[in-house]
Coordinates of C-alpha atoms and ligand atoms in Angstrom, one line a residue:
M1 CA 15.1 9.4 22.7
D2 CA 13.5 12.7 24.5
S3 CA 10.3 11.6 26.0
D4 CA 7.3 13.6 26.5
H5 CA 3.8 13.3 27.2
S6 CA 2.5 12.7 23.5
H7 CA 0.5 9.6 23.2
V8 CA -0.6 8.8 19.6
L9 CA -2.9 6.1 18.8
I10 CA -2.5 4.6 15.4
F11 CA -5.5 2.9 14.0
P12 CA -5.1 1.2 10.7
F13 CA -7.9 -0.5 8.1
P14 CA -7.2 -4.1 8.9
V15 CA -5.4 -5.4 5.9
Q16 CA -1.9 -6.2 5.1
G17 CA -0.9 -3.1 3.0
H18 CA -2.3 -0.7 5.5
V19 CA -1.1 -2.5 8.5
S20 CA 2.3 -2.9 7.5
C21 CA 3.1 0.9 6.5
M22 CA 1.4 2.2 9.4
L23 CA 3.5 0.1 11.7
K24 CA 6.3 1.8 10.0
L25 CA 5.0 5.0 10.7
A26 CA 4.5 3.7 14.6
E27 CA 8.1 2.8 14.5
L28 CA 9.3 6.1 13.1
L29 CA 7.0 8.1 16.0
C30 CA 8.6 5.7 18.8
L31 CA 11.9 6.6 17.6
S32 CA 11.2 10.4 18.1
G33 CA 10.4 9.6 21.9
L34 CA 6.6 9.5 21.6
H35 CA 4.4 7.1 23.4
V36 CA 2.3 5.0 20.5
T37 CA -0.7 2.7 21.0
F38 CA -1.2 0.7 17.8
L39 CA -4.9 -0.7 17.5
N40 CA -4.9 -3.8 15.5
S41 CA -8.2 -6.0 14.6
D42 CA -8.0 -9.1 16.7
I43 CA -7.3 -11.2 13.6
I44 CA -4.5 -9.3 12.3
H45 CA -2.7 -9.4 15.5
R46 CA -2.8 -13.1 15.8
R47 CA -1.3 -13.3 12.6
L48 CA 1.4 -10.9 13.2
L49 CA 2.1 -12.9 16.3
R50 CA 2.2 -16.0 14.6
Y51 CA 4.3 -15.0 11.4
T52 CA 6.5 -12.2 12.6
D53 CA 8.7 -11.1 15.5
V54 CA 6.9 -7.8 15.8
V55 CA 6.3 -7.9 19.5
S56 CA 10.0 -8.2 20.3
R57 CA 10.9 -5.8 17.7
F58 CA 8.6 -3.2 19.5
S59 CA 9.9 -4.3 22.9
R60 CA 12.7 -2.0 22.3
Y61 CA 10.3 0.8 22.8
P62 CA 9.3 1.2 26.4
G63 CA 6.4 3.7 25.3
F64 CA 4.9 1.5 22.6
T65 CA 1.7 -0.7 23.1
F66 CA -0.4 -3.1 21.1
E67 CA -4.1 -3.0 21.7
T68 CA -6.8 -5.1 19.6
I69 CA -10.4 -4.6 18.6
S70 CA -12.9 -6.8 16.5
D71 CA -13.5 -6.2 13.0
G72 CA -16.8 -7.6 13.5
L73 CA -16.4 -10.7 10.9
P74 CA -16.5 -14.2 11.5
P75 CA -12.8 -15.8 11.9
D76 CA -13.3 -17.6 8.5
H77 CA -14.3 -14.5 6.5
P78 CA -11.7 -14.5 3.4
R79 CA -11.1 -10.9 3.9
S80 CA -10.0 -10.6 0.4
G81 CA -10.2 -7.9 -2.3
N82 CA -13.4 -9.3 -3.7
R83 CA -14.8 -8.8 -0.3
V84 CA -13.5 -5.8 0.7
V85 CA -17.0 -4.1 1.1
D86 CA -17.6 -6.7 4.1
I87 CA -14.8 -5.4 5.7
F88 CA -16.0 -1.6 5.6
D89 CA -19.5 -2.4 6.6
S90 CA -18.7 -4.6 9.5
I91 CA -16.1 -2.1 10.8
K92 CA -18.9 0.6 10.7
M93 CA -21.3 -1.6 12.4
V94 CA -19.2 -3.2 15.0
T95 CA -16.0 -1.6 15.5
K96 CA -17.0 1.9 15.4
P97 CA -18.8 1.9 18.4
R98 CA -16.2 -0.2 20.5
F99 CA -13.7 2.4 19.3
R100 CA -15.4 5.1 20.8
E101 CA -16.0 3.4 24.1
M102 CA -12.4 2.3 24.4
L103 CA -11.2 6.0 23.6
L104 CA -13.6 7.9 25.8
P105 CA -12.1 8.9 29.3
G106 CA -12.1 5.6 31.3
G107 CA -11.9 3.3 28.2
C108 CA -9.2 0.8 28.0
L109 CA -7.1 3.2 25.8
N110 CA -6.8 5.7 28.5
C111 CA -6.9 3.8 31.6
S112 CA -3.1 2.4 31.8
N113 CA -0.2 3.9 33.6
R114 CA 0.6 6.1 30.6
P115 CA -0.5 9.6 29.4
P116 CA -3.9 9.6 28.1
V117 CA -4.0 9.5 24.0
S118 CA -3.5 13.0 23.0
S119 CA -3.8 12.6 19.1
V120 CA -5.1 9.9 16.9
I121 CA -3.5 8.7 13.6
A122 CA -6.2 7.0 11.8
D123 CA -6.8 5.2 8.5
G124 CA -8.4 7.8 6.2
I125 CA -11.0 5.3 4.9
M126 CA -12.3 5.3 8.6
C127 CA -13.7 8.8 9.0
F128 CA -15.8 7.9 11.9
T129 CA -12.6 8.2 13.9
I130 CA -12.8 12.2 13.3
D131 CA -15.9 12.4 15.2
V132 CA -14.4 10.4 18.2
A133 CA -11.4 12.3 18.2
K134 CA -13.3 15.7 18.2
E135 CA -15.8 14.4 20.9
I136 CA -12.8 14.1 23.3
G137 CA -11.3 17.3 21.9
I138 CA -7.8 15.9 20.3
P139 CA -6.4 16.2 17.0
I140 CA -6.8 13.7 14.5
Y141 CA -4.4 13.3 11.6
L142 CA -5.8 10.9 8.5
F143 CA -3.4 8.5 7.0
R144 CA -4.2 7.5 3.5
T145 CA -2.1 4.5 2.1
V146 CA -2.9 5.2 -1.7
S147 CA -0.7 7.4 -3.8
A148 CA -1.4 11.0 -3.8
S149 CA -2.5 10.9 -7.5
C150 CA -5.3 8.3 -6.5
F151 CA -6.2 10.4 -3.6
W152 CA -6.7 13.2 -6.0
A153 CA -8.7 11.5 -8.3
F154 CA -11.1 10.2 -5.5
Y155 CA -11.2 13.7 -4.4
C156 CA -12.5 14.9 -8.0
I157 CA -15.0 12.0 -8.5
P158 CA -18.1 14.4 -7.6
K159 CA -16.8 16.7 -10.3
L160 CA -16.5 13.6 -12.6
I161 CA -20.2 12.9 -11.9
E162 CA -21.1 16.7 -12.4
S163 CA -19.5 16.5 -15.8
G164 CA -21.3 13.4 -16.9
D165 CA -18.1 11.3 -17.0
L166 CA -19.3 9.0 -14.2
P167 CA -20.9 6.6 -14.1
I168 CA -19.0 5.0 -17.3
K169 CA -21.5 4.0 -19.8
E170 CA -21.8 0.6 -21.6
D171 CA -20.5 2.2 -25.0
D172 CA -17.8 4.5 -23.5
E173 CA -14.3 4.6 -25.1
M174 CA -12.1 3.7 -22.1
D175 CA -9.2 5.0 -23.7
R176 CA -10.9 8.8 -23.7
L177 CA -8.6 11.3 -21.9
L178 CA -10.5 12.9 -18.7
I179 CA -10.1 16.6 -18.1
G180 CA -11.9 16.2 -14.6
V181 CA -8.9 15.4 -12.5
T182 CA -7.0 18.8 -12.7
G183 CA -3.1 18.1 -13.6
M184 CA -3.7 14.8 -14.9
E185 CA -5.4 15.8 -18.1
K186 CA -2.5 14.7 -20.5
Y187 CA -2.6 11.1 -19.4
L188 CA -5.3 9.8 -17.4
R189 CA -7.9 7.9 -19.2
L190 CA -11.2 6.6 -18.2
R191 CA -9.6 3.1 -17.9
D192 CA -7.2 4.8 -15.4
L193 CA -9.6 5.8 -12.7
P194 CA -9.7 3.9 -9.6
S195 CA -11.5 0.5 -10.2
F196 CA -14.5 1.5 -8.0
C197 CA -15.2 4.2 -10.7
R198 CA -16.2 1.3 -13.0
A199 CA -19.4 0.6 -11.1
S200 CA -22.6 1.2 -13.8
D201 CA -24.5 2.1 -10.7
L202 CA -23.2 4.9 -8.5
S203 CA -25.1 3.6 -5.4
D204 CA -22.4 0.5 -5.6
R205 CA -21.2 0.2 -2.0
A206 CA -17.3 0.4 -2.6
F207 CA -17.6 3.5 -4.8
Q208 CA -19.9 5.2 -2.2
V209 CA -17.4 4.3 0.9
V210 CA -14.1 5.5 -1.1
T211 CA -15.9 8.8 -2.5
S212 CA -17.7 9.8 0.8
E213 CA -14.7 8.9 3.1
T214 CA -12.3 11.2 0.8
Q215 CA -14.6 14.0 0.8
E216 CA -14.6 13.9 4.6
T217 CA -10.6 14.3 4.9
H218 CA -10.7 18.2 5.5
R219 CA -12.4 17.7 8.7
A220 CA -9.1 16.2 10.2
N221 CA -6.5 18.2 11.4
G222 CA -3.9 17.1 8.6
L223 CA -3.3 14.2 5.8
I224 CA -0.5 12.1 5.9
L225 CA 0.5 10.3 2.8
N226 CA 3.1 7.5 2.0
T227 CA 4.8 9.4 -1.0
F228 CA 7.3 11.9 -1.7
E229 CA 7.4 15.3 -3.0
D230 CA 9.4 14.8 -6.0
L231 CA 7.6 11.7 -7.1
E232 CA 3.7 13.2 -7.1
E233 CA 4.6 16.9 -6.9
S234 CA 1.5 17.6 -9.1
A235 CA -0.9 15.9 -7.2
L236 CA 0.3 17.2 -4.0
V237 CA 0.1 20.6 -5.4
Q238 CA -3.7 19.9 -6.2
I239 CA -4.5 18.3 -2.9
R240 CA -2.9 21.2 -0.8
K241 CA -5.4 23.7 -2.3
H242 CA -8.1 21.8 -0.4
I243 CA -6.1 20.1 2.4
P244 CA -3.3 22.6 3.3
N245 CA -2.0 20.6 6.1
L246 CA -0.3 17.7 4.1
Y247 CA 2.6 15.6 5.1
A248 CA 4.1 13.7 2.5
I249 CA 6.6 11.2 4.3
G250 CA 7.4 8.4 2.2
P251 CA 8.6 6.2 1.2
L252 CA 7.9 4.9 4.8
H253 CA 10.0 1.5 4.5
A254 CA 13.0 3.3 3.3
H255 CA 12.6 6.5 5.7
L256 CA 12.4 3.8 8.6
K257 CA 15.6 2.1 7.2
S258 CA 17.3 5.5 7.1
R259 CA 16.3 6.7 10.4
L260 CA 17.2 3.4 12.0
E261 CA 20.7 3.3 10.3
A262 CA 21.4 6.8 11.6
R263 CA 21.1 5.2 15.0
M264 CA 22.5 1.7 14.8
T265 CA 24.9 0.1 12.3
S266 CA 23.1 -2.9 11.1
P267 CA 19.3 -2.3 12.1
P268 CA 17.7 -6.1 12.5
R269 CA 15.6 -7.5 9.4
S270 CA 11.9 -6.8 10.1
S271 CA 8.7 -8.4 8.9
N272 CA 5.1 -7.2 9.1
S273 CA 3.8 -10.3 7.0
L274 CA 0.5 -11.8 7.6
W275 CA 1.6 -15.1 6.2
E276 CA 4.7 -17.2 6.7
E277 CA 7.8 -15.7 4.7
D278 CA 9.0 -18.6 2.5
R279 CA 12.8 -17.8 2.7
T280 CA 14.1 -20.5 0.5
C281 CA 13.4 -18.3 -2.2
M282 CA 16.3 -16.1 -1.3
T283 CA 18.7 -19.3 -1.6
W284 CA 17.1 -19.8 -5.2
L285 CA 17.8 -16.4 -6.0
D286 CA 21.5 -16.7 -4.7
K287 CA 21.9 -19.2 -7.4
Q288 CA 20.6 -17.1 -10.2
S289 CA 22.6 -14.6 -12.5
R290 CA 22.6 -10.8 -12.3
K291 CA 19.2 -9.2 -12.8
S292 CA 18.0 -12.4 -14.8
V293 CA 14.8 -13.2 -12.9
I294 CA 11.4 -11.6 -13.0
Y295 CA 9.8 -11.3 -9.6
V296 CA 6.1 -11.9 -9.8
S297 CA 3.6 -10.8 -7.1
F298 CA -0.4 -9.5 -7.0
G299 CA -0.1 -8.5 -3.5
S300 CA -2.3 -9.5 -0.6
M301 CA -6.0 -8.7 -1.8
T302 CA -5.8 -10.0 -5.6
M303 CA -8.0 -12.8 -6.3
L304 CA -7.0 -14.6 -9.7
S305 CA -9.3 -16.8 -11.9
R306 CA -7.9 -20.0 -13.1
E307 CA -8.0 -18.6 -16.4
E308 CA -5.8 -15.8 -15.6
L309 CA -3.3 -17.8 -13.7
I310 CA -3.0 -20.0 -16.6
E311 CA -2.2 -17.0 -19.0
F312 CA 0.5 -15.8 -17.0
W313 CA 1.8 -18.9 -16.5
Y314 CA 2.3 -19.7 -20.1
G315 CA 3.4 -16.3 -20.6
L316 CA 6.3 -16.4 -18.1
V317 CA 7.1 -20.2 -19.3
N318 CA 7.1 -19.2 -22.6
S319 CA 9.1 -16.1 -22.3
R320 CA 11.9 -18.5 -21.3
K321 CA 13.2 -15.7 -18.3
K322 CA 13.8 -17.1 -15.0
F323 CA 11.0 -16.5 -12.6
L324 CA 10.0 -16.0 -9.0
W325 CA 6.3 -15.9 -8.4
V326 CA 4.4 -15.8 -5.2
V327 CA 1.1 -17.4 -5.3
R328 CA -0.7 -16.8 -2.0
P329 CA -2.8 -19.3 -0.3
N330 CA -6.7 -19.1 -1.5
S331 CA -5.7 -16.6 -4.1
V332 CA -6.9 -18.5 -7.2
A333 CA -10.4 -19.1 -7.6
G334 CA -11.4 -22.5 -9.1
D335 CA -9.6 -25.8 -9.5
G336 CA -5.9 -25.7 -8.4
Q337 CA -5.3 -29.0 -9.8
N338 CA -4.6 -30.5 -13.3
F339 CA -2.1 -27.9 -14.8
P340 CA -0.6 -28.8 -18.1
T341 CA 2.7 -30.5 -18.1
Q342 CA 4.3 -27.8 -20.2
L343 CA 3.6 -25.3 -17.2
L344 CA 5.1 -27.8 -14.4
E345 CA 8.0 -28.8 -16.8
G346 CA 8.7 -24.9 -17.4
T347 CA 8.6 -23.9 -13.6
M348 CA 11.0 -26.8 -12.7
E349 CA 13.3 -25.5 -15.2
R350 CA 13.3 -21.9 -14.8
G351 CA 10.8 -20.8 -12.3
Y352 CA 10.4 -21.1 -8.3
M353 CA 7.0 -20.6 -6.5
V354 CA 6.3 -19.7 -3.1
R355 CA 3.2 -18.8 -1.2
W356 CA 4.7 -15.6 0.3
A357 CA 8.0 -13.9 0.3
P358 CA 10.2 -11.5 1.9
Q359 CA 9.5 -9.0 -0.6
E360 CA 11.6 -5.8 0.4
E361 CA 14.4 -8.4 0.2
V362 CA 13.6 -10.3 -2.9
L363 CA 13.5 -6.7 -4.7
A364 CA 16.7 -5.6 -3.3
H365 CA 18.4 -9.1 -4.4
P366 CA 20.9 -8.4 -7.4
A367 CA 19.2 -11.4 -9.4
V368 CA 16.1 -9.5 -9.8
G369 CA 15.6 -7.5 -12.8
G370 CA 12.2 -6.9 -13.0
F371 CA 8.7 -7.0 -11.1
L372 CA 5.5 -8.2 -12.6
T373 CA 3.2 -6.4 -10.1
H374 CA -0.5 -5.4 -9.5
S375 CA 0.7 -2.0 -8.8
G376 CA -0.3 -1.9 -5.1
W377 CA 1.2 1.2 -3.6
N378 CA 3.4 -0.3 -1.0
S379 CA 4.8 -2.7 -3.9
T380 CA 5.3 0.3 -6.1
L381 CA 7.5 2.3 -3.6
E382 CA 9.2 -0.9 -2.9
S383 CA 10.2 -1.4 -6.3
I384 CA 11.0 2.4 -7.0
V385 CA 13.5 2.2 -3.9
A386 CA 15.1 -0.9 -5.1
A387 CA 15.2 0.3 -8.8
V388 CA 13.4 -2.7 -10.3
P389 CA 11.3 -1.5 -13.5
M390 CA 7.8 -2.8 -13.6
I391 CA 5.2 -4.6 -15.4
C392 CA 1.9 -3.4 -14.3
W393 CA -1.4 -5.6 -14.1
P394 CA -3.7 -3.8 -11.8
Y395 CA -6.4 -5.5 -9.9
Y396 CA -8.3 -2.8 -8.1
A397 CA -8.6 0.4 -5.9
D398 CA -5.7 3.0 -6.8
Q399 CA -3.8 0.3 -8.8
Q400 CA -5.3 1.4 -12.0
V401 CA -4.1 4.9 -11.5
N402 CA -0.6 3.8 -10.2
S403 CA 0.2 1.8 -13.3
R404 CA -0.7 4.5 -15.4
L405 CA 2.1 6.6 -13.8
V406 CA 4.4 4.0 -13.9
G407 CA 4.0 3.6 -17.5
E408 CA 3.1 7.0 -18.9
V409 CA 4.7 9.4 -16.5
W410 CA 7.5 8.2 -14.7
K411 CA 8.4 5.7 -17.4
L412 CA 9.6 3.1 -14.6
G413 CA 8.0 0.1 -16.8
F414 CA 5.1 -0.9 -18.9
D415 CA 1.4 -0.8 -18.1
M416 CA -0.5 -4.2 -19.3
K417 CA -4.1 -2.9 -17.5
D418 CA -6.9 -4.8 -18.5
I419 CA -5.3 -7.4 -20.6
C420 CA -4.3 -10.9 -19.6
D421 CA -3.1 -12.8 -22.5
R422 CA -0.4 -15.6 -22.8
V423 CA 1.1 -13.6 -26.0
V424 CA 1.1 -10.4 -24.4
V425 CA 2.7 -11.5 -21.2
E426 CA 5.3 -13.5 -22.9
K427 CA 6.2 -10.2 -25.2
I428 CA 6.2 -7.6 -22.3
V429 CA 8.5 -10.0 -20.1
K430 CA 10.8 -10.2 -22.9
D431 CA 10.7 -6.3 -23.5
L432 CA 11.4 -5.7 -20.0
M433 CA 13.7 -8.1 -19.2
G434 CA 15.7 -7.5 -22.5
V435 CA 14.5 -6.0 -25.7
R436 CA 13.4 -2.6 -24.2
R437 CA 15.3 -2.8 -21.1
D438 CA 17.8 0.2 -21.9
E439 CA 14.8 2.8 -22.2
L440 CA 13.8 1.9 -18.6
I441 CA 17.2 2.1 -16.7
R442 CA 17.7 5.7 -16.6
P443 CA 14.5 7.0 -15.1
V444 CA 14.3 3.9 -12.8
D445 CA 17.6 4.8 -11.4
R446 CA 16.9 8.4 -11.4
M447 CA 13.7 8.0 -9.3
M448 CA 15.4 5.6 -6.8
K449 CA 18.1 8.2 -6.2
M450 CA 15.2 10.8 -5.4
A451 CA 13.4 8.5 -3.3
R452 CA 16.4 7.9 -1.2
R453 CA 17.3 11.6 -1.0
S454 CA 13.9 12.4 0.2
V455 CA 14.2 10.5 3.6
V456 CA 17.5 11.4 4.7
E457 CA 18.5 14.6 6.7
D458 CA 17.1 17.3 5.1
G459 CA 15.3 15.5 2.6
T460 CA 11.4 16.6 2.0
S461 CA 10.1 13.5 3.6
H462 CA 12.3 13.5 6.6
S463 CA 11.4 17.4 7.1
N464 CA 7.8 16.7 6.8
L465 CA 8.0 14.0 9.2
N466 CA 9.7 16.2 11.6
R467 CA 6.8 18.8 11.2
L468 CA 4.2 16.0 12.0
I469 CA 6.2 15.1 15.1
D470 CA 6.5 19.0 16.1
D471 CA 2.9 19.2 15.5
I472 CA 1.9 16.4 17.6
K473 CA 3.8 17.5 20.4
T474 CA 3.0 20.8 20.2
S475 CA -0.6 20.2 20.3
T476 CA -0.1 18.1 23.6
K477 CA 1.7 20.8 25.1
K478 CA -1.1 23.1 24.7
K479 CA -3.5 21.0 26.0
E480 CA -1.7 20.5 29.1
I481 CA -1.2 24.2 29.6
F482 CA -5.1 24.8 29.3
Ligands
UDP1 N1 4.3 -8.6 0.2 C1 5.4 -9.4 1.1 N2 5.5 -10.7 0.4 C2 4.7 -11.1 -0.5 C3 3.7 -10.3 -1.0 C4 3.7 -8.9 -0.8 O1 5.8 -9.1 1.8 O2 4.8 -12.2 -1.2 C5 4.2 -7.2 0.8 C6 4.9 -6.1 -0.2 O3 6.0 -6.1 0.3 C7 3.9 -5.0 0.4 C8 2.5 -5.4 0.9 O4 2.8 -7.0 0.9 O5 4.6 -4.3 1.3 C9 1.6 -5.3 -0.3 O6 1.1 -4.2 -0.2 P1 0.6 -3.7 -1.6 O7 0.1 -2.1 -1.2 O8 1.7 -3.3 -2.6 O9 -0.7 -4.2 -2.2 P2 -1.8 -4.9 -1.6 O10 -1.7 -6.1 -0.9 O11 -2.4 -3.7 -0.3 O12 -3.0 -5.0 -2.5

């Protein structure tokens, strides 16, 4: 590792999907010899300490430090998808001034025996970080954890308002194609816009936050995306017209694995989970035949109603396929008791349920043949790299866009957005695991190969990350000279 004086502060929005992929970026930067400080919310940090080996894993890197900051919410706040606006608001009110104090000269981020922070990589939905970085005169790069296509759809929102497409009206035809998101005219329907666009009132808080934060991106020194050129070429071309300094460096989990493997023969297993991983599901998978199991998980933020849970459950049991289902604690509203005997018996026979799984390992297991997913961006990339076809049931945010791409553009699975019905679930599971499997195999295999190629030496994501590292190092050297 060649060490220099560059010191990068990484600051994720404090939820599972954002923290885990930004930790992967942190490790990639450590591998190139940079000093890295990772700023976690107190509560996220406590959970990482409790459920992972993150501290001992990062102790390999002498230039790495964790720091913590309050997210301003009470400890018992659920911090779930249906309350995400509370996190935005609290961060703006409470975390923002503290962040500024910490980063200013003399603040705790700059007073250790390490070089001063010379660049910031902040979550792109916290653009207040741009003002602070500019105040102290250091470059700031924004990291957006959504797909490039979703970022582009967010970017086009002002145009969609101007054309009258937004707000969506009560009698709007949701399957109508949109022309306002350049490059996606052939497939993006009103239904496929990010969930926040469904607000009937444009003053809706979540809609306001994503729209305004996205429009501020160009004020940063660059934009980092967890995607790869072959996957989202068209969206990347459009974004570059407005934000030329764009680094597509994903899939980050595969990128990290590849760079670690280039240095050591068998890199240790790593987890960034905020819940305890139940590894008994791996033993259960070991007993199942090849490609026979559908893995079901709706990520870290989705809330299901009891009715939705029951519909999925009947659909899975009636499909008569084997299933491994993650039902996160407190992720189902209403009564968690008195389930029909048929479901309990069907699960004993063919299913396995856990509260949280080691997802990357599950997807890589030979017994897993399909993924019923909420189309979170990390889950989508993990499925692509593992060559597992998907059934998409998007919940919110970028997931509506991602699932359309999976189903209609990349042909890596089936999109069942806005439908939650046991008959449909049963049919689509049978299609994915049997009847229509053949039509997905070739595109899934092709995309997996392109993803893996992008992160090895001379791959596009590999080169883009090298460029980012060079830019960080060069800006530090320039500052040292002047
Ligand atoms: N995940 C996991 N175990 C589970 C469910 C999810 O490790 O049982 C991980 C998954 O691998 C992914 C992340 O949690 O990296 C979820 O991120 P994603 O962007 O897919 O969705 P979000 O949770 O942000 O909605």
